[in-house]
PDB file of C-alpha atoms in Angstrom:
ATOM      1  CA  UNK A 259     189.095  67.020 -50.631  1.00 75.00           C
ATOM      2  CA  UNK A 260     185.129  65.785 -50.275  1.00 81.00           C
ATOM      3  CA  UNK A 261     183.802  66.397 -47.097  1.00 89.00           C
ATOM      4  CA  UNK A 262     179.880  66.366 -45.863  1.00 94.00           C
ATOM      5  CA  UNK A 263     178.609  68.119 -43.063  1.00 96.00           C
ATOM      6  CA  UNK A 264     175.335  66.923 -41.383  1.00 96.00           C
ATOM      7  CA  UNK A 265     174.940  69.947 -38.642  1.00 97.00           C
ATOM      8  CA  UNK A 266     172.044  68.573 -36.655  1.00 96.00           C
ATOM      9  CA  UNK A 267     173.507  65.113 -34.641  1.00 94.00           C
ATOM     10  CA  UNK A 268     169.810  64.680 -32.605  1.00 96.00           C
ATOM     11  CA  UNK A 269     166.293  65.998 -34.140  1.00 97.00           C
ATOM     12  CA  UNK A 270     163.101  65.368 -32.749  1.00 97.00           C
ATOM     13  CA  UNK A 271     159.507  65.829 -34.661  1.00 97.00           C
ATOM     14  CA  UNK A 272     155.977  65.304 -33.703  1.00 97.00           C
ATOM     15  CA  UNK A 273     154.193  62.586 -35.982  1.00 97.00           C
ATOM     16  CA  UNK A 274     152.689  63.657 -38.505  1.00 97.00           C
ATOM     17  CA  UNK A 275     154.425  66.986 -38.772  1.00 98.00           C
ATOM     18  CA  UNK A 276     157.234  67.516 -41.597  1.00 98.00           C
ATOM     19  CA  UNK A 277     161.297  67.182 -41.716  1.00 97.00           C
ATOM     20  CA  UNK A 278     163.802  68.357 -43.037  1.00 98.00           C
ATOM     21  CA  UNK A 279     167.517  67.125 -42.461  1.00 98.00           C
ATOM     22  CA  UNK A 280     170.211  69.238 -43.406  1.00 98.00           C
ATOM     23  CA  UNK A 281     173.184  68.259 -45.137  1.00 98.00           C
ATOM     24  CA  UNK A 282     176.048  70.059 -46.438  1.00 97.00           C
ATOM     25  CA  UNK A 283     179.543  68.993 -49.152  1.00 94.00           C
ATOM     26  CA  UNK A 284     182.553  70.520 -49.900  1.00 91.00           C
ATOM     27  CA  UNK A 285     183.573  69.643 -53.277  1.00 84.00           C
ATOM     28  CA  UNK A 286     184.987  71.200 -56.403  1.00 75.00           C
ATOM     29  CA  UNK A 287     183.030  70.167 -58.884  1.00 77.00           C
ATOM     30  CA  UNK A 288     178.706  68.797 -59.460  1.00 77.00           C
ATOM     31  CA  UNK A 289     179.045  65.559 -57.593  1.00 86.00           C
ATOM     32  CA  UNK A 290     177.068  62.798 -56.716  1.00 91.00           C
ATOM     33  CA  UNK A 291     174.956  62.836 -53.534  1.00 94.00           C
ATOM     34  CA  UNK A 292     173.198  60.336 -51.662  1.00 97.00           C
ATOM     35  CA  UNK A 293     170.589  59.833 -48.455  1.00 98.00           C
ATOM     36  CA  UNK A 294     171.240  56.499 -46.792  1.00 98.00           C
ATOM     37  CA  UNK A 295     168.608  55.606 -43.390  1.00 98.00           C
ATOM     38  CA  UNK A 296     169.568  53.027 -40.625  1.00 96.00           C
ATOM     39  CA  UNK A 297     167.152  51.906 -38.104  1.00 94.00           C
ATOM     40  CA  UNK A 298     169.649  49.949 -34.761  1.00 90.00           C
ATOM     41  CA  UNK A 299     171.312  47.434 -35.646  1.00 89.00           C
ATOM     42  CA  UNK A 300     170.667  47.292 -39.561  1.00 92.00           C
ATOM     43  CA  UNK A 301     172.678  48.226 -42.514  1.00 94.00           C
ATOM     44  CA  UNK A 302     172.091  51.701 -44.365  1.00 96.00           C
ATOM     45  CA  UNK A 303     168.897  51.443 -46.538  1.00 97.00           C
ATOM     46  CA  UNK A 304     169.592  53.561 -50.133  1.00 97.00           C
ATOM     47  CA  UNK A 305     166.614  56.542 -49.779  1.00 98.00           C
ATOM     48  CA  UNK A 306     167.631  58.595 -52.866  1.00 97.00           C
ATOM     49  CA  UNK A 307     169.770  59.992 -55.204  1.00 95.00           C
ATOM     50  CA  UNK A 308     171.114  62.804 -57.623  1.00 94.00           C
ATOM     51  CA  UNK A 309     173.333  62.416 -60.543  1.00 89.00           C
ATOM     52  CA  UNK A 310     172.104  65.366 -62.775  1.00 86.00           C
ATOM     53  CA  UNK A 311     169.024  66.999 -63.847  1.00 87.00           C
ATOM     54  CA  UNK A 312     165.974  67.568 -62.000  1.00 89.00           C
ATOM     55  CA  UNK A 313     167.460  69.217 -58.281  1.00 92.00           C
ATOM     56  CA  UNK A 314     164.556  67.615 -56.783  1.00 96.00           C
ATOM     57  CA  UNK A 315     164.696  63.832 -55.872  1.00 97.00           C
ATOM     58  CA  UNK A 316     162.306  61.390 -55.061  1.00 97.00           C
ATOM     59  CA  UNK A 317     162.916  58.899 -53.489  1.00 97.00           C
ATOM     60  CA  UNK A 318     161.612  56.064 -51.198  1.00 96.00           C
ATOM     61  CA  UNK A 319     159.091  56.493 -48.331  1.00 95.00           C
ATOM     62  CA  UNK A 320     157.976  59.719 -48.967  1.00 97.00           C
ATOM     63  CA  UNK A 321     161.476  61.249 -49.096  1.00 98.00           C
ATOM     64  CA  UNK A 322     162.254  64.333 -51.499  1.00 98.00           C
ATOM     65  CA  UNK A 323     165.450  65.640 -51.566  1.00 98.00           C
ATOM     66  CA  UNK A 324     167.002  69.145 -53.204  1.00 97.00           C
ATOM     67  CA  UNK A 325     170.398  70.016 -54.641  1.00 95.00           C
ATOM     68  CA  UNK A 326     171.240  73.414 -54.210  1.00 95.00           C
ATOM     69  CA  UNK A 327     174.373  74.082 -56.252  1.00 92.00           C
ATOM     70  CA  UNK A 328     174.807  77.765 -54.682  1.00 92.00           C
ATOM     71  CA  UNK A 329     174.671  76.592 -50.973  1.00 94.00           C
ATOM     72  CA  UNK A 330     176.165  73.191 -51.412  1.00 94.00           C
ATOM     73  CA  UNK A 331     173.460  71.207 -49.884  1.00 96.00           C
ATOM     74  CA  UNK A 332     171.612  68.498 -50.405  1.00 97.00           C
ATOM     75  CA  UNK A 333     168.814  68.570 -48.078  1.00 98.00           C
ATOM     76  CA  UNK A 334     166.297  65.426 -47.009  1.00 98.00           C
ATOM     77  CA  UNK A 335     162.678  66.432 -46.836  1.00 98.00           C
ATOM     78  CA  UNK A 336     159.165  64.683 -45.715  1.00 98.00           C
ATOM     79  CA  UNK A 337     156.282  66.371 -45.143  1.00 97.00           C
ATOM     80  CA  UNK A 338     154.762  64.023 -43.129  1.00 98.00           C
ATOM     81  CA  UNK A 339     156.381  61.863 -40.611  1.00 98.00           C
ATOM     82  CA  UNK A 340     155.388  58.546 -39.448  1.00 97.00           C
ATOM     83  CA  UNK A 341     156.603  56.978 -36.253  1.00 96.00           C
ATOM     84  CA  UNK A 342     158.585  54.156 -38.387  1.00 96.00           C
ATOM     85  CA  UNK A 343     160.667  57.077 -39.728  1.00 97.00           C
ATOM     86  CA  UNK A 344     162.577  57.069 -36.189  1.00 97.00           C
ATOM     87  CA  UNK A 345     165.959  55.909 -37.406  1.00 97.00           C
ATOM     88  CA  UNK A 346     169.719  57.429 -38.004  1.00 96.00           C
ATOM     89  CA  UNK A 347     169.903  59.639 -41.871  1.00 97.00           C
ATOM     90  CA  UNK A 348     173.023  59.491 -43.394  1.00 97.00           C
ATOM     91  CA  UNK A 349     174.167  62.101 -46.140  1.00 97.00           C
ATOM     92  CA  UNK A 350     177.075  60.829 -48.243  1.00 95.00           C
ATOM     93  CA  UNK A 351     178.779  62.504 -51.626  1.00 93.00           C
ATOM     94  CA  UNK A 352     180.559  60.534 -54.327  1.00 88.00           C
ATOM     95  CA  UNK A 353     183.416  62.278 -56.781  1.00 77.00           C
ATOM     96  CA  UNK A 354     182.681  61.518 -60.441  1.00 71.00           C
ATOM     97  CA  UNK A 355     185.290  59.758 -62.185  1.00 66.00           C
ATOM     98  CA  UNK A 356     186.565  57.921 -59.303  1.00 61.00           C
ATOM     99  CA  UNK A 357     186.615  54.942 -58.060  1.00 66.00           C
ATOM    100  CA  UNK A 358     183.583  55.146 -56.786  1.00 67.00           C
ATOM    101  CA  UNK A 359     184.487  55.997 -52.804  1.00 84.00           C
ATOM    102  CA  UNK A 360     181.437  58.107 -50.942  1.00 90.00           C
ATOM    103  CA  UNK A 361     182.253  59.956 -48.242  1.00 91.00           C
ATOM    104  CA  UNK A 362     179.413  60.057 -45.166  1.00 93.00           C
ATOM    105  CA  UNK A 363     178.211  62.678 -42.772  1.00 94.00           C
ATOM    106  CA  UNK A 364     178.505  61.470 -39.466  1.00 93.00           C
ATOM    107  CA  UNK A 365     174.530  61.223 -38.975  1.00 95.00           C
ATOM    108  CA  UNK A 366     171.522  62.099 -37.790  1.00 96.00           C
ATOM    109  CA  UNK A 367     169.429  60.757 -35.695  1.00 96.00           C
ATOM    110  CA  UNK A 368     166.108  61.141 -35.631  1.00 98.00           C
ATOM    111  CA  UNK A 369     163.328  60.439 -33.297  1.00 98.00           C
ATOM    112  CA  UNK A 370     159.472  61.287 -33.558  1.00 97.00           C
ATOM    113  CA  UNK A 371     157.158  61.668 -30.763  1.00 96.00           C
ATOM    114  CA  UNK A 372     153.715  60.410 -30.613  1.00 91.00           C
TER     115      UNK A 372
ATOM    116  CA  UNK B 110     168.348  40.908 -58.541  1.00 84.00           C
ATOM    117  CA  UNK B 111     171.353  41.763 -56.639  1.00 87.00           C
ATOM    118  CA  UNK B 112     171.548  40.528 -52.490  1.00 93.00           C
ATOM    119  CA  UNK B 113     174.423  41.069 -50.268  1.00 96.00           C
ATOM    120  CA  UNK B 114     175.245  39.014 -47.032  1.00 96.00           C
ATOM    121  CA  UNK B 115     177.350  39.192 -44.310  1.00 97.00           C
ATOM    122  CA  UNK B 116     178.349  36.849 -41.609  1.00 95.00           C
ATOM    123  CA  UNK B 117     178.413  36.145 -38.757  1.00 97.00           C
ATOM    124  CA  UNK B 118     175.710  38.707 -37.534  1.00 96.00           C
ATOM    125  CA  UNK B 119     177.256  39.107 -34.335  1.00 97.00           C
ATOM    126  CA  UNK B 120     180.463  37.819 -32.908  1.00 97.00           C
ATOM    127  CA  UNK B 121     182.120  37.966 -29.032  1.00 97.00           C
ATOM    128  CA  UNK B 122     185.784  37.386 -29.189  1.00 97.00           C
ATOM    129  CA  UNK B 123     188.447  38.145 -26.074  1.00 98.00           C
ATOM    130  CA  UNK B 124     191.249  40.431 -27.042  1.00 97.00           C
ATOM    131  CA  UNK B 125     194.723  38.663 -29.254  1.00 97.00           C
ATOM    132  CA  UNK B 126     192.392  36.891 -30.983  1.00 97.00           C
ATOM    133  CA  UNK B 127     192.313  36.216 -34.527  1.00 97.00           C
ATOM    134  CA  UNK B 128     189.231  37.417 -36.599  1.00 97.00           C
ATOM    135  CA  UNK B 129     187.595  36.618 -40.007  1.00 98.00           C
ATOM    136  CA  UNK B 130     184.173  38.331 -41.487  1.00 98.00           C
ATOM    137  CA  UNK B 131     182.812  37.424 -44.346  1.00 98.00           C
ATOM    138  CA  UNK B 132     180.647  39.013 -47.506  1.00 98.00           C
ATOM    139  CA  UNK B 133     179.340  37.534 -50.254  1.00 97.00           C
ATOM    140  CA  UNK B 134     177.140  39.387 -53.142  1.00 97.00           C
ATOM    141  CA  UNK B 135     174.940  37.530 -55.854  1.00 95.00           C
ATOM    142  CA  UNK B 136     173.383  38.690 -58.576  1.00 92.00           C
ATOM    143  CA  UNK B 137     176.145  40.821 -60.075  1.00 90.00           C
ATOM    144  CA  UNK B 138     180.010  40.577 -61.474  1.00 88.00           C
ATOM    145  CA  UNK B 139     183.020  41.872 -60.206  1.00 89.00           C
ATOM    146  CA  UNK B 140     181.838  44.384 -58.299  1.00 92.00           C
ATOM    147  CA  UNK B 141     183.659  47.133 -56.402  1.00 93.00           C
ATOM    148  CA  UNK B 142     183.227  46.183 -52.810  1.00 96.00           C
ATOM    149  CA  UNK B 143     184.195  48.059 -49.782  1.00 96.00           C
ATOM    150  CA  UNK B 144     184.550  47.111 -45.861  1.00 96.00           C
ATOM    151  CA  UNK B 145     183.615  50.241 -43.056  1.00 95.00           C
ATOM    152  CA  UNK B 146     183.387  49.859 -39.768  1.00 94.00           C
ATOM    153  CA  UNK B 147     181.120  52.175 -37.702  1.00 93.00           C
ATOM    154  CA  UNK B 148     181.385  53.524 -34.190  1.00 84.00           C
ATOM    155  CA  UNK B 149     178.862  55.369 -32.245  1.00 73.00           C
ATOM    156  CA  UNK B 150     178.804  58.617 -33.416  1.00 66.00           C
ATOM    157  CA  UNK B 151     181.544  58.720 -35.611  1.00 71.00           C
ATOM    158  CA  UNK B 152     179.774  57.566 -38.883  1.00 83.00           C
ATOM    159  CA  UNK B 153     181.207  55.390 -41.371  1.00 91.00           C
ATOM    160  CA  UNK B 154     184.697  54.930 -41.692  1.00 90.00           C
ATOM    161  CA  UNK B 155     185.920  53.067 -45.088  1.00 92.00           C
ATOM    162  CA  UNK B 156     188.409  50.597 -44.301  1.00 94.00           C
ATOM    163  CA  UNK B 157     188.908  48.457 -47.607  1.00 94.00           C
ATOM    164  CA  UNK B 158     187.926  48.643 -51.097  1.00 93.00           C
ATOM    165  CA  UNK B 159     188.581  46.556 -54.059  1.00 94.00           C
ATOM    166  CA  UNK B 160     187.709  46.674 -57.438  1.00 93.00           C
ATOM    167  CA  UNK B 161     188.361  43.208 -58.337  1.00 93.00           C
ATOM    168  CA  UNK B 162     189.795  39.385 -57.541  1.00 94.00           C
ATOM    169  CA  UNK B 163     193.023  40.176 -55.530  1.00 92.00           C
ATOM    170  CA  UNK B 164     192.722  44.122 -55.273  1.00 93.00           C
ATOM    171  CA  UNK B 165     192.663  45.525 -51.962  1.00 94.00           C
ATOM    172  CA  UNK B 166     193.199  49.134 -51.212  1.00 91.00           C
ATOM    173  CA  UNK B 167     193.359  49.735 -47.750  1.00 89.00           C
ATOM    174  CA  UNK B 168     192.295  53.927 -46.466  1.00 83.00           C
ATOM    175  CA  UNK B 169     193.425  53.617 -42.811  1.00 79.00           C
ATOM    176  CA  UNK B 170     196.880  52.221 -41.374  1.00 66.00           C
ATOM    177  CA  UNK B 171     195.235  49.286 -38.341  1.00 78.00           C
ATOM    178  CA  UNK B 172     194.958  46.043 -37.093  1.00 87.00           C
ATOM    179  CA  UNK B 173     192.793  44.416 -40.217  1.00 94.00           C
ATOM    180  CA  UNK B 174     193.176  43.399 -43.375  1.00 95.00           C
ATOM    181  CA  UNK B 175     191.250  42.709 -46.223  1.00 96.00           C
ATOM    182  CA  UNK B 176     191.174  39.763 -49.176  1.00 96.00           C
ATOM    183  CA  UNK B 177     189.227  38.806 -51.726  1.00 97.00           C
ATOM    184  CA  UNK B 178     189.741  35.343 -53.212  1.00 95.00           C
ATOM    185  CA  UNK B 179     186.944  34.729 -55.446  1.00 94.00           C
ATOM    186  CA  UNK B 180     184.630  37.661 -57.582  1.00 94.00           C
ATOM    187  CA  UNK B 181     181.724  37.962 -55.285  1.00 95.00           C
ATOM    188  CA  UNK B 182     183.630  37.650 -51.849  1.00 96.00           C
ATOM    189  CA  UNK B 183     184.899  39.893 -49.448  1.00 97.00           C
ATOM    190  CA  UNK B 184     187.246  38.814 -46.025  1.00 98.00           C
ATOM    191  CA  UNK B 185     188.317  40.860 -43.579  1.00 97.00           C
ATOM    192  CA  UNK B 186     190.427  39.547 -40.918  1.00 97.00           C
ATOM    193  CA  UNK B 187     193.044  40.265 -38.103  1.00 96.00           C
ATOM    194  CA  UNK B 188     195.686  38.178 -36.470  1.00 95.00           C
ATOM    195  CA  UNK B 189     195.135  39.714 -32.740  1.00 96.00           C
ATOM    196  CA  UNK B 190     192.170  41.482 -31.898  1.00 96.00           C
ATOM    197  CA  UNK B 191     192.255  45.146 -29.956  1.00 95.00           C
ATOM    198  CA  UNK B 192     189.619  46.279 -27.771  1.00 94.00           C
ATOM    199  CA  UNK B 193     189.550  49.176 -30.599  1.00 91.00           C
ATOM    200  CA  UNK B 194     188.446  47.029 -33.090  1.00 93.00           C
ATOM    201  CA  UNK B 195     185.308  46.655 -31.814  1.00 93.00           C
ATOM    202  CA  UNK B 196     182.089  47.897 -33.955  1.00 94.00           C
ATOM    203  CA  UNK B 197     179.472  47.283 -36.348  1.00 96.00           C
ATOM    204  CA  UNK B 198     181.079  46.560 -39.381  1.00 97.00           C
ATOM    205  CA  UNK B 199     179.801  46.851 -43.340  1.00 97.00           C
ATOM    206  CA  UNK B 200     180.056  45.377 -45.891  1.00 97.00           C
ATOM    207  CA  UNK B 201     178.896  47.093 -49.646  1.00 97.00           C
ATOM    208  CA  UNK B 202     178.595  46.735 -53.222  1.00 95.00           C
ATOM    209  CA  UNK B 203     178.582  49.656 -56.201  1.00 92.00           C
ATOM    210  CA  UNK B 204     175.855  49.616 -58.104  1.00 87.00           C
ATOM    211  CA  UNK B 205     176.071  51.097 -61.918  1.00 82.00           C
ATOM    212  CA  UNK B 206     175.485  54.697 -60.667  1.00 80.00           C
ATOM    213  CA  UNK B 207     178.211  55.054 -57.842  1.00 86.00           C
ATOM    214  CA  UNK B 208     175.456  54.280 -55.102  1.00 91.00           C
ATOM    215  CA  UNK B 209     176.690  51.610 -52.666  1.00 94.00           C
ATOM    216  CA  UNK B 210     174.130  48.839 -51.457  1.00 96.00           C
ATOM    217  CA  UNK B 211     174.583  47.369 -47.890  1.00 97.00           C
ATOM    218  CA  UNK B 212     174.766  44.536 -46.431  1.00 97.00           C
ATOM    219  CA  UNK B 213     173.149  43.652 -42.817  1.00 97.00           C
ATOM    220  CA  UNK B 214     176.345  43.911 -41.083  1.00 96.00           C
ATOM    221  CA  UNK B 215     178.286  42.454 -38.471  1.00 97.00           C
ATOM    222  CA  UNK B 216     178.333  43.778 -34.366  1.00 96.00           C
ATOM    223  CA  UNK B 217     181.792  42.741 -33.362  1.00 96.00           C
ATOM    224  CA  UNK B 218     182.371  42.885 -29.651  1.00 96.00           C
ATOM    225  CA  UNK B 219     186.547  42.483 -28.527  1.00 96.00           C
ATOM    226  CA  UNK B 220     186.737  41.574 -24.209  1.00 97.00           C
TER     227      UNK B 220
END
């Protein structure tokens, strides 16, 4: 069975300094993988995605993410954070060939100081 | 292009009460659509799916239930409202590459 593990439920930066938020699947095969952000109160916001090919992702805002196939991870990166970026990151993986269910870490939430 | 809504955006309602939310998408045909509800600090949990007019799956055994009478709309409802079934709850769409869009969602709060 899919499962994604987001180890870090809290982080805290400085602005301006850079990010990364760690996320890691359980899954037998290449699958899909996804970075979703919330800010309170809102739906998730689509940041990125991979299917295949290039392991690094761009995405929007300034987010990069990388698959790494050997570690099973999939992990968001900025290198600059802005104060706006305070919100909750969800990691989520999708099996191909099925119906199309994702499966979501339980979050993280982050929160950047001034 | 493609816009999902949900309503109401918030909604008070006293426990044994009955319950309706409702999505709608534009902008795209029979979508797969999906219903999770989301507690603090226990991320998304997927409630319904349905992959077209009339076909619900349901993941979890609980109080709800989930229709969809027309191509673009989602319900989910209840008969009698639990204290547990309070949450933010989500409604989404799959896009052509498995990613799921989401709608604003809906703060449910059972007294």
């Amino acid at each position: 069975a899919q499962s994604v593990t987001q180890p870090d439920i809290h982080i805290t930066v400085s602005e301006g300094a850079s990010l990364e938020l760690r996320c890691n699947y359980s899954y037998g095969a290449t699958p899909y993988l996804f970075w979703y952000v919330q800010s309170p109160g809102q739906g998730l916001q689509l940041l990125l995605k991979y299917f295949s090919g290039d392991t690094l992702v761009q995405g929007i805002k300034g987010f990069e993410a990388e698959f790494k196939r050997s570690q099973s991870s999939f992990n968001l990166r900025k290198p600059s954070v802005h104060w706006s970026d305070a919100a909750e990151y969800f990691c989520a993986v999708g099996a191909r060939g099925s119906q199309g269910n994702l499966i979501f870490g339980k979050g993280t939430k982050l929160s950047v100081k001034p | 292009s493609q816009t999902i809504h949900q309503w109401p955006a918030t909604l008070v309602q006293p426990v044994g009460s009955p319950l309706s939310l409702e999505c709608t998408v534009e902008g795209t045909s029979n979508p797969n659509l999906y219903w999770y509800r989301q507690a603090a600090g226990r991320g998304l949990q997927l409630l319904f799916y349905s992959v077209g007019i009339g076909q619900i799956s349901s993941e979890v055994p609980q109080n709800l239930s989930a229709s969809r009478p027309q191509d673009r709309q989602f319900i989910l409802s209840s008969k009698k409202l639990l204290l547990s079934d309070s949450g933010f709850y989500l409604c989404a769409w799959r896009g052509g590459s498995h990613e799921q869009y989401f709608g604003p969602g809906t703060r449910l709060t059972v007294t």
